[in-house]
Tab-separated table of C-alpha atoms (C1' of nucleotides) in Angstrom:
chain	number	residue	atom	x	y	z
B	287	UNK	CA	101.497	103.107	18.413
B	288	UNK	CA	100.144	102.539	22.156
B	289	UNK	CA	96.694	101.964	22.601
B	290	UNK	CA	95.626	100.076	19.451
B	291	UNK	CA	92.905	98.473	19.465
B	292	UNK	CA	91.955	96.756	17.156
B	293	UNK	CA	87.907	94.478	18.338
B	294	UNK	CA	87.978	90.932	17.498
B	295	UNK	CA	84.795	89.790	15.896
B	296	UNK	CA	83.514	86.410	16.967
B	297	UNK	CA	81.421	83.781	16.861
B	298	UNK	CA	78.510	83.929	19.508
B	299	UNK	CA	78.937	79.851	20.158
B	300	UNK	CA	82.285	80.559	20.988
B	301	UNK	CA	82.305	84.367	22.084
B	302	UNK	CA	80.785	82.814	24.673
B	303	UNK	CA	82.142	79.848	25.566
B	304	UNK	CA	85.010	82.104	26.138
B	305	UNK	CA	82.853	83.984	28.500
B	306	UNK	CA	81.905	81.250	30.326
B	307	UNK	CA	85.222	79.717	30.700
B	308	UNK	CA	87.321	82.462	32.526
B	309	UNK	CA	84.070	82.964	34.810
B	310	UNK	CA	84.396	79.691	36.078
B	311	UNK	CA	88.326	80.660	36.712
B	312	UNK	CA	87.718	83.857	38.101
B	313	UNK	CA	84.697	82.475	40.090
B	314	UNK	CA	86.693	79.750	41.505
B	315	UNK	CA	89.021	82.046	43.862
B	316	UNK	CA	86.334	85.263	44.386
B	317	UNK	CA	82.804	84.884	45.924
B	318	UNK	CA	80.313	86.671	42.999
B	319	UNK	CA	79.467	89.786	44.243
B	320	UNK	CA	84.002	90.491	44.305
B	321	UNK	CA	83.608	90.376	40.377
B	322	UNK	CA	83.408	93.125	38.745
B	323	UNK	CA	81.954	93.025	35.425
B	324	UNK	CA	85.271	95.750	34.702
B	325	UNK	CA	87.617	93.378	35.395
B	326	UNK	CA	85.202	90.498	33.291
B	327	UNK	CA	85.258	92.584	30.697
B	328	UNK	CA	88.788	94.030	31.050
B	329	UNK	CA	89.989	90.183	31.926
B	330	UNK	CA	88.269	89.395	28.826
B	331	UNK	CA	89.168	92.111	26.543
B	332	UNK	CA	85.644	92.960	25.787
B	333	UNK	CA	84.073	95.944	26.481
B	334	UNK	CA	80.934	95.374	28.786
B	335	UNK	CA	78.693	95.896	27.488
B	336	UNK	CA	79.673	92.808	25.435
B	337	UNK	CA	78.941	90.759	27.871
B	338	UNK	CA	74.894	92.328	28.775
B	339	UNK	CA	74.030	91.347	25.592
B	340	UNK	CA	75.331	87.790	25.480
B	341	UNK	CA	73.376	86.999	29.276
B	342	UNK	CA	71.460	90.332	30.111
B	343	UNK	CA	72.513	90.954	33.403
B	344	UNK	CA	75.197	90.020	36.503
B	345	UNK	CA	72.781	87.058	38.089
B	346	UNK	CA	71.698	85.670	34.366
B	347	UNK	CA	75.757	85.450	34.271
B	348	UNK	CA	76.699	84.000	37.009
B	349	UNK	CA	74.070	81.337	37.070
B	350	UNK	CA	75.500	80.668	33.888
B	351	UNK	CA	78.180	79.836	34.526
B	352	UNK	CA	77.323	77.246	37.721
B	353	UNK	CA	75.170	75.684	34.794
B	354	UNK	CA	78.743	75.793	33.216
B	355	UNK	CA	80.500	73.639	36.120
B	356	UNK	CA	77.638	71.729	36.203
B	357	UNK	CA	76.888	70.350	32.643
B	358	UNK	CA	80.634	70.072	32.798
B	359	UNK	CA	80.426	68.102	35.860
B	360	UNK	CA	78.334	65.713	34.626
B	361	UNK	CA	79.803	64.587	31.045
B	362	UNK	CA	83.076	64.392	32.759
B	363	UNK	CA	81.785	61.944	35.276
B	364	UNK	CA	80.234	59.836	32.520
B	365	UNK	CA	78.726	56.408	34.487
B	366	UNK	CA	80.325	53.207	34.599
B	367	UNK	CA	77.749	50.351	32.994
B	368	UNK	CA	79.852	47.367	33.895
B	369	UNK	CA	79.776	45.558	36.956
B	370	UNK	CA	77.793	44.827	40.007
B	371	UNK	CA	76.988	47.850	42.957
B	372	UNK	CA	79.579	48.034	43.793
B	373	UNK	CA	82.294	48.436	41.006
B	374	UNK	CA	79.804	50.359	40.143
B	375	UNK	CA	79.839	52.421	42.757
B	376	UNK	CA	83.824	52.270	43.365
B	377	UNK	CA	83.914	53.503	39.690
B	378	UNK	CA	81.327	56.670	39.770
B	379	UNK	CA	83.249	58.054	43.318
B	380	UNK	CA	87.184	57.239	41.294
B	381	UNK	CA	86.166	59.517	37.987
B	382	UNK	CA	84.571	61.620	40.533
B	383	UNK	CA	87.923	62.145	43.021
B	384	UNK	CA	89.245	62.341	39.279
B	385	UNK	CA	86.998	65.079	37.764
B	386	UNK	CA	87.674	67.749	41.274
B	387	UNK	CA	91.224	66.295	40.622
B	388	UNK	CA	91.459	67.204	37.158
B	389	UNK	CA	89.167	70.180	37.235
B	390	UNK	CA	89.121	72.135	40.291
B	391	UNK	CA	88.551	75.688	39.438
B	392	UNK	CA	85.715	74.422	37.513
B	393	UNK	CA	83.502	72.139	40.889
B	394	UNK	CA	84.845	75.498	43.502
B	395	UNK	CA	82.733	77.926	41.720
B	396	UNK	CA	79.886	74.835	40.685
B	397	UNK	CA	80.162	74.730	44.737
B	398	UNK	CA	80.872	78.795	45.525
B	399	UNK	CA	77.360	79.872	43.747
B	400	UNK	CA	75.360	76.587	44.658
B	401	UNK	CA	74.463	77.170	47.801
B	402	UNK	CA	74.954	81.388	48.240
B	403	UNK	CA	72.891	82.314	45.200
B	404	UNK	CA	69.274	81.881	44.087
B	405	UNK	CA	66.439	79.597	43.982
B	406	UNK	CA	67.466	78.066	40.044
B	407	UNK	CA	71.702	77.986	40.689
B	408	UNK	CA	71.001	75.490	43.861
B	409	UNK	CA	68.482	72.910	41.240
B	410	UNK	CA	71.887	73.425	38.921
B	411	UNK	CA	73.638	71.638	42.081
B	412	UNK	CA	71.144	69.576	43.166
B	413	UNK	CA	70.751	68.034	38.859
B	414	UNK	CA	74.318	67.179	38.871
B	415	UNK	CA	74.653	65.631	42.932
B	416	UNK	CA	71.347	63.938	41.362
B	417	UNK	CA	73.329	62.816	38.054
B	418	UNK	CA	76.034	61.165	40.292
B	419	UNK	CA	74.472	59.170	42.423
B	420	UNK	CA	70.681	58.575	40.671
B	421	UNK	CA	72.973	56.308	37.699
B	422	UNK	CA	73.686	54.384	40.317
B	423	UNK	CA	70.736	52.911	41.727
B	424	UNK	CA	68.370	53.265	38.032
B	425	UNK	CA	68.137	50.157	37.064
B	426	UNK	CA	68.074	46.835	38.923
B	427	UNK	CA	70.497	46.700	41.902
B	428	UNK	CA	72.824	44.135	42.480
B	429	UNK	CA	75.669	44.020	45.096
B	430	UNK	CA	72.357	45.568	47.895
B	431	UNK	CA	69.385	46.996	47.903
B	432	UNK	CA	68.723	50.392	48.880
B	433	UNK	CA	64.662	50.401	50.011
B	434	UNK	CA	62.786	53.151	48.060
B	435	UNK	CA	61.512	55.080	51.815
B	436	UNK	CA	61.711	58.797	53.250
B	437	UNK	CA	64.675	57.407	55.724
B	438	UNK	CA	66.814	55.915	53.049
B	439	UNK	CA	66.504	58.777	50.722
B	440	UNK	CA	67.461	61.132	53.405
B	441	UNK	CA	70.551	58.603	53.706
B	442	UNK	CA	71.282	58.257	50.182
B	443	UNK	CA	71.121	62.333	50.218
B	444	UNK	CA	73.378	62.815	53.383
B	445	UNK	CA	75.763	59.918	51.870
B	446	UNK	CA	76.641	62.460	48.847
B	447	UNK	CA	77.340	64.984	51.189
B	448	UNK	CA	79.726	63.588	53.525
B	449	UNK	CA	81.450	62.504	50.158
B	450	UNK	CA	81.323	65.581	48.609
B	451	UNK	CA	82.972	67.865	51.407
B	452	UNK	CA	85.254	64.325	52.374
B	453	UNK	CA	86.399	63.836	47.499
B	454	UNK	CA	86.709	68.516	48.362
B	455	UNK	CA	88.670	68.433	52.021
B	456	UNK	CA	91.880	65.537	50.285
B	457	UNK	CA	91.702	67.203	47.095
B	458	UNK	CA	92.595	70.158	49.085
B	459	UNK	CA	95.080	68.914	52.183
B	460	UNK	CA	95.482	64.807	51.087
B	461	UNK	CA	98.778	64.561	53.393
B	462	UNK	CA	97.904	60.697	55.486
B	463	UNK	CA	95.254	59.507	52.954
B	464	UNK	CA	95.283	57.285	50.366
B	465	UNK	CA	94.044	57.649	47.223
B	466	UNK	CA	92.373	54.279	47.832
B	467	UNK	CA	92.230	54.503	51.038
B	468	UNK	CA	89.596	57.313	50.120
B	469	UNK	CA	87.289	55.670	47.862
B	470	UNK	CA	86.864	52.632	50.220
B	471	UNK	CA	86.034	54.047	52.695
B	472	UNK	CA	83.385	56.061	50.231
B	473	UNK	CA	82.197	52.883	48.632
B	474	UNK	CA	82.586	51.260	51.933
B	475	UNK	CA	80.246	53.934	53.461
B	476	UNK	CA	76.932	53.879	51.656
B	477	UNK	CA	76.057	50.127	52.058
B	478	UNK	CA	77.521	50.185	55.939
B	479	UNK	CA	75.097	53.249	56.139
B	480	UNK	CA	72.135	52.209	54.157
B	481	UNK	CA	72.707	49.009	56.222
B	482	UNK	CA	71.083	50.637	59.530
B	483	UNK	CA	68.266	51.623	58.032
B	484	UNK	CA	65.056	48.853	58.875
B	485	UNK	CA	64.261	47.533	55.947
B	486	UNK	CA	60.871	48.275	55.443
K	4	UNK	CA	52.671	115.090	62.095
K	5	UNK	CA	52.911	113.220	58.899
K	6	UNK	CA	56.697	111.775	58.706
K	7	UNK	CA	57.719	113.096	62.489
K	8	UNK	CA	60.858	110.891	62.297
K	9	UNK	CA	62.493	111.912	66.447
K	10	UNK	CA	66.049	109.344	65.579
K	11	UNK	CA	65.966	107.311	68.367
K	12	UNK	CA	69.472	107.115	69.587
K	13	UNK	CA	70.434	103.543	71.622
K	14	UNK	CA	73.542	102.860	72.916
K	15	UNK	CA	76.455	100.632	70.873
K	16	UNK	CA	76.052	97.736	72.326
K	17	UNK	CA	72.655	97.585	71.238
K	18	UNK	CA	71.996	98.884	67.914
K	19	UNK	CA	74.973	97.398	67.097
K	20	UNK	CA	72.608	93.503	68.363
K	21	UNK	CA	69.261	95.230	66.348
K	22	UNK	CA	71.113	95.109	63.669
K	23	UNK	CA	72.645	92.077	63.116
K	24	UNK	CA	69.816	90.343	64.394
K	25	UNK	CA	67.476	92.317	61.655
K	26	UNK	CA	70.431	91.255	59.376
K	27	UNK	CA	70.442	87.045	60.085
K	28	UNK	CA	66.185	88.243	59.201
K	29	UNK	CA	66.597	89.074	56.044
K	30	UNK	CA	69.237	87.216	54.933
K	31	UNK	CA	68.062	83.587	55.772
K	32	UNK	CA	64.979	85.154	52.452
K	33	UNK	CA	67.665	86.853	50.552
K	34	UNK	CA	71.490	85.872	49.168
K	35	UNK	CA	73.398	89.477	50.453
K	36	UNK	CA	73.614	90.789	46.625
K	37	UNK	CA	69.374	91.014	46.755
K	38	UNK	CA	70.060	92.365	49.817
K	39	UNK	CA	71.056	97.182	49.406
K	40	UNK	CA	71.746	98.578	52.636
K	41	UNK	CA	69.076	101.105	51.207
K	42	UNK	CA	66.852	98.612	52.557
K	43	UNK	CA	67.915	96.870	55.036
K	44	UNK	CA	68.114	100.899	56.819
K	45	UNK	CA	64.210	101.617	56.087
K	46	UNK	CA	63.967	98.001	57.759
K	47	UNK	CA	65.718	98.903	60.753
K	48	UNK	CA	64.563	102.943	61.038
K	49	UNK	CA	67.642	104.266	60.420
K	50	UNK	CA	70.051	105.910	58.283
K	51	UNK	CA	72.706	104.091	55.005
K	52	UNK	CA	75.334	106.540	56.343
K	53	UNK	CA	74.866	104.658	60.485
K	54	UNK	CA	75.069	100.808	59.136
K	55	UNK	CA	78.276	101.808	57.446
K	56	UNK	CA	79.552	103.394	60.776
K	57	UNK	CA	78.975	100.918	62.943
K	58	UNK	CA	80.113	98.207	60.453
K	59	UNK	CA	82.605	100.011	57.561
K	60	UNK	CA	80.791	98.363	54.699
K	61	UNK	CA	79.274	95.717	53.578
K	62	UNK	CA	81.197	92.512	53.113
K	63	UNK	CA	82.059	93.568	56.594
K	64	UNK	CA	79.004	93.640	57.485
K	65	UNK	CA	77.963	90.528	56.234
K	66	UNK	CA	80.473	88.397	57.573
K	67	UNK	CA	79.622	89.997	61.695
K	68	UNK	CA	75.951	88.835	60.572
K	69	UNK	CA	77.259	84.962	60.222
K	70	UNK	CA	79.632	85.631	63.113
K	71	UNK	CA	76.283	86.137	64.514
K	72	UNK	CA	74.271	83.284	63.788
K	73	UNK	CA	76.890	80.776	64.714
K	74	UNK	CA	78.350	82.112	68.239
K	75	UNK	CA	74.308	81.366	69.253
K	76	UNK	CA	74.009	78.143	66.968
K	77	UNK	CA	77.517	77.190	69.156
K	78	UNK	CA	75.898	78.657	72.572
K	79	UNK	CA	72.470	77.383	71.803
K	80	UNK	CA	73.295	73.819	71.584
K	81	UNK	CA	75.318	73.143	74.315
K	82	UNK	CA	77.620	70.115	74.743
K	83	UNK	CA	75.904	67.881	77.657
K	84	UNK	CA	78.008	66.697	80.387
K	85	UNK	CA	76.581	63.199	81.399
K	86	UNK	CA	76.207	59.469	80.183
K	87	UNK	CA	78.050	57.806	78.002
K	88	UNK	CA	79.657	58.688	74.101
K	89	UNK	CA	76.386	57.296	72.375
K	90	UNK	CA	73.687	59.237	75.185
K	91	UNK	CA	76.185	62.509	74.744
K	92	UNK	CA	75.920	62.209	70.734
K	93	UNK	CA	72.604	61.297	71.038
K	94	UNK	CA	71.919	64.923	73.077
K	95	UNK	CA	74.157	66.439	70.654
K	96	UNK	CA	72.331	66.200	67.641
K	97	UNK	CA	69.254	66.687	69.160
K	98	UNK	CA	69.748	69.744	70.402
K	99	UNK	CA	71.513	71.026	67.082
K	100	UNK	CA	68.252	69.743	64.837
K	101	UNK	CA	66.011	72.129	67.403
K	102	UNK	CA	67.932	74.541	67.388
K	103	UNK	CA	67.448	74.513	63.417
K	104	UNK	CA	64.192	74.186	64.281
K	105	UNK	CA	63.703	77.303	65.920
K	106	UNK	CA	66.242	78.898	64.309
K	107	UNK	CA	65.936	78.249	60.769
K	108	UNK	CA	66.301	81.814	59.650
K	109	UNK	CA	69.417	82.757	61.298
K	110	UNK	CA	70.674	79.152	60.365
K	111	UNK	CA	70.192	79.453	56.747
K	112	UNK	CA	71.786	83.221	57.171
K	113	UNK	CA	74.454	80.954	58.381
K	114	UNK	CA	75.177	78.114	55.267
K	115	UNK	CA	74.237	80.628	52.815
K	116	UNK	CA	76.532	83.213	54.193
K	117	UNK	CA	79.534	80.506	54.022
K	118	UNK	CA	79.497	79.174	50.842
K	119	UNK	CA	79.349	81.559	49.085
K	120	UNK	CA	80.963	84.045	50.786
K	121	UNK	CA	84.842	84.935	51.373
K	122	UNK	CA	87.916	82.607	52.592
K	123	UNK	CA	86.311	84.125	56.459
K	124	UNK	CA	83.204	83.797	56.243
K	125	UNK	CA	84.243	79.689	55.033
K	126	UNK	CA	86.231	80.127	58.716
K	127	UNK	CA	83.463	81.050	60.975
K	128	UNK	CA	81.376	77.817	59.161
K	129	UNK	CA	84.033	75.456	59.112
K	130	UNK	CA	84.266	76.947	63.866
K	131	UNK	CA	80.780	76.257	64.040
K	132	UNK	CA	81.627	72.647	62.831
K	133	UNK	CA	84.074	72.097	64.692
K	134	UNK	CA	82.805	73.067	67.382
K	135	UNK	CA	79.180	70.540	67.280
K	136	UNK	CA	81.850	68.121	67.078
K	137	UNK	CA	84.792	68.320	68.961
K	138	UNK	CA	82.688	68.561	72.419
K	139	UNK	CA	81.414	65.151	71.605
K	140	UNK	CA	85.388	63.639	71.574
K	141	UNK	CA	87.126	65.578	73.655
K	142	UNK	CA	87.314	64.059	76.529
K	143	UNK	CA	86.527	60.406	77.288
K	144	UNK	CA	85.749	58.188	74.429
K	145	UNK	CA	83.772	55.519	76.130
K	146	UNK	CA	81.271	53.792	74.214
K	147	UNK	CA	83.822	53.603	70.547
K	148	UNK	CA	86.688	54.285	69.435
K	149	UNK	CA	87.709	57.157	67.375
K	150	UNK	CA	91.308	56.514	66.329
K	151	UNK	CA	93.730	60.174	65.777
K	152	UNK	CA	93.865	59.521	62.404
K	153	UNK	CA	93.393	61.545	58.784
K	154	UNK	CA	91.768	59.337	56.998
K	155	UNK	CA	88.723	59.130	60.945
K	156	UNK	CA	89.327	63.157	60.632
K	157	UNK	CA	87.555	62.806	57.123
K	158	UNK	CA	85.207	60.216	58.089
K	159	UNK	CA	83.884	62.582	60.867
K	160	UNK	CA	84.346	65.792	59.023
K	161	UNK	CA	81.948	64.189	55.696
K	162	UNK	CA	79.331	62.908	59.156
K	163	UNK	CA	79.115	66.359	59.758
K	164	UNK	CA	78.518	67.300	56.539
K	165	UNK	CA	76.225	64.975	55.402
K	166	UNK	CA	74.065	65.437	59.489
K	167	UNK	CA	73.808	69.273	57.731
K	168	UNK	CA	73.038	67.776	55.310
K	169	UNK	CA	70.049	65.493	56.340
K	170	UNK	CA	69.283	67.710	59.011
K	171	UNK	CA	68.145	70.527	56.588
K	172	UNK	CA	66.587	68.768	54.217
K	173	UNK	CA	64.337	67.001	57.000
K	174	UNK	CA	63.745	70.539	59.117
K	175	UNK	CA	62.576	71.979	54.701
K	176	UNK	CA	60.142	69.005	54.432
K	177	UNK	CA	59.809	66.467	57.478
K	178	UNK	CA	57.145	64.288	55.265
K	179	UNK	CA	57.651	59.968	55.720
K	180	UNK	CA	60.183	60.502	58.776
K	181	UNK	CA	59.910	61.099	62.012
K	182	UNK	CA	61.790	62.827	64.883
K	183	UNK	CA	63.602	60.101	66.265
K	184	UNK	CA	64.295	58.135	63.526
K	185	UNK	CA	66.242	61.125	62.248
K	186	UNK	CA	68.257	61.589	64.898
K	187	UNK	CA	69.091	57.052	65.260
K	188	UNK	CA	69.799	57.301	62.136
K	189	UNK	CA	72.288	59.562	62.564
K	190	UNK	CA	73.605	58.708	66.305
K	191	UNK	CA	73.976	55.099	64.175
K	192	UNK	CA	75.244	56.290	61.640
K	193	UNK	CA	78.965	57.725	63.174
K	194	UNK	CA	80.557	54.454	64.796
K	195	UNK	CA	79.136	52.393	61.361
K	196	UNK	CA	80.882	54.685	59.606
K	197	UNK	CA	83.966	54.354	62.252
K	198	UNK	CA	83.560	50.987	62.536
K	199	UNK	CA	85.095	50.552	58.782
K	200	UNK	CA	88.208	52.478	59.222
K	201	UNK	CA	91.131	50.389	60.220
K	202	UNK	CA	92.630	51.244	63.725
K	203	UNK	CA	94.993	52.263	62.986
G	686	DG	C1'	68.189	125.053	82.411
G	687	DG	C1'	72.836	124.693	79.841
G	688	DC	C1'	76.939	122.062	77.563
G	689	DG	C1'	79.495	118.021	76.094
G	690	DC	C1'	79.563	114.003	74.681
G	691	DT	C1'	78.614	110.952	70.396
G	692	DA	C1'	75.580	108.430	67.701
G	693	DT	C1'	73.093	109.831	64.351
G	694	DT	C1'	71.636	112.288	60.107
G	695	DG	C1'	71.237	113.359	54.339
G	696	DA	C1'	73.388	115.035	51.029
G	697	DA	C1'	76.852	113.834	47.321
G	698	DA	C1'	80.936	111.221	46.191
G	699	DA	C1'	82.120	107.099	43.675
G	700	DA	C1'	82.233	103.049	41.852
G	701	DA	C1'	79.323	98.950	40.108
G	702	DC	C1'	74.974	97.888	37.092
G	703	DG	C1'	72.576	98.460	33.040
G	704	DT	C1'	70.607	100.703	27.911
G	705	DC	C1'	71.289	101.072	23.305
G	706	DA	C1'	72.015	104.632	19.163
G	707	DA	C1'	76.647	103.939	16.443
G	708	DT	C1'	80.294	101.336	14.746
G	709	DA	C1'	83.114	98.334	12.218
G	710	DG	C1'	84.590	92.940	10.917
G	711	DA	C1'	84.102	89.639	8.191
G	712	DA	C1'	81.711	87.505	4.790
G	713	DT	C1'	79.405	88.003	0.947
G	714	DG	C1'	77.955	88.901	-4.103
G	715	DG	C1'	78.876	91.253	-8.030
S	479	DC	C1'	89.741	94.002	-5.909
S	480	DC	C1'	85.671	96.630	-3.922
S	481	DA	C1'	81.261	97.435	-2.352
S	482	DT	C1'	76.979	95.774	0.447
S	483	DT	C1'	75.068	92.932	4.275
S	484	DC	C1'	74.853	91.693	8.268
S	485	DT	C1'	75.580	91.403	13.019
S	486	DA	C1'	79.008	91.473	16.775
S	487	DT	C1'	80.617	95.321	19.279
S	488	DT	C1'	82.160	99.241	21.365
S	489	DG	C1'	81.450	103.621	24.476
S	490	DA	C1'	78.965	106.479	26.197
S	491	DC	C1'	75.277	107.997	28.910
S	492	DG	C1'	70.886	106.888	32.893
S	493	DT	C1'	69.660	104.277	36.574
S	494	DT	C1'	71.251	102.159	40.822
S	495	DT	C1'	73.884	101.270	44.805
S	496	DT	C1'	77.973	101.681	47.425
S	497	DT	C1'	80.618	104.912	50.507
S	498	DT	C1'	82.084	108.754	52.607
S	499	DC	C1'	81.705	112.614	55.789
S	500	DA	C1'	80.465	117.565	57.865
S	501	DA	C1'	77.116	118.991	60.393
S	502	DT	C1'	72.139	117.910	63.037
S	503	DA	C1'	70.729	116.479	67.685
S	504	DG	C1'	69.246	113.371	70.974
S	505	DC	C1'	70.841	112.160	76.286
S	506	DG	C1'	73.204	112.502	80.624
S	507	DC	C1'	75.327	115.440	83.465
S	508	DC	C1'	76.717	118.925	86.093
DNA sequence: GGCGCTATTGAAAAAACGTCAATAGAATGG
DNA sequence: CCATTCTATTGACGTTTTTTCAATAGCGCC
């Protein structure tokens, strides 16, 4: 008959990731207050109550979604281990770009959550950013040096903001710029910017 | 006596700007879904209904607040008219920095609204950014040339993202970097980045 | 001092968020 | 193959927040 609803019972892990994946997808097009728990529950084929059982409240769910997206980004853009600083930088940017291209929904819900949301969200975002920049400069600095001064940190941080903006802009509208051009530009930008900072 | 509430009747313009100014202030510390119309109305000394009379619904109010902040930013960072490209660039950055320092609340509610919010919000933010970058390169380009190619636009846009990030970071925590150091860094960064772009 | 315009209110409906005891899959043991 | 137990899941209910709208009251004008 119509409306025969057999509830499907999953393991907590399965259900949790199902809801997080769905959240990532839905939050890539709407903002968080344009997404009602009602819609989410219907889309997932569950009751509202279940979402609260897993995440407590809406804000906590949103935070979990953003963290989920961030973890995915960090995991999938593994740090390059071979080559000099330049090569590692280039490979790191390529991996980052590839991730944004292949996982636009997840990336967008991460970016959206970060700026608009709470303090906790911004921390998650900063972690993700740090994972992209720090890993290149952790160890030896063969290729070019980055002095560890407040101004240099401002520059590197600013460069990361530039890279994020440029990558997203390009993915959303790549007309007129090739992938290699973009990567070369971003790779060249960092040493070029660092060079303008006084050594000490 | 206690609770004597004489309603104060303002002109629509006065009330509108009162509510927008208040909204800017309140939205600099909370996110939009942490701000109830109830609190806003109480803080403004009006009824909830009046806010809906003026703005229709909460989302529209939020958008109006963000637009208000953006207009303020654009107006208060007037374009410099004298000097060569370098001097104009430096003056423009100084005006921008001064605005963020003196008007942190308004700037924060603008930034917060843009990333988290709807499509309309992002457009407002892009307008504000364009107003800051375009005006420096509108007319003559004495000092350094910026070829009008897709890649160059990506670079300039990225530079703006870097400037926004660096300025906000510095204002929130200026330890170790002087104002002039920051301004010089940002001013030097643009031509340095542009130089890495092929002329044609 | 009364009159009309409209800015403003307050109560009540609608929608969204959050809670919790009751329900029913699925595995386990007999 | 049935009964039992465990717990993932539900659905109804209470609370908070948003939104609507007819009634109210400040303020200028005659």
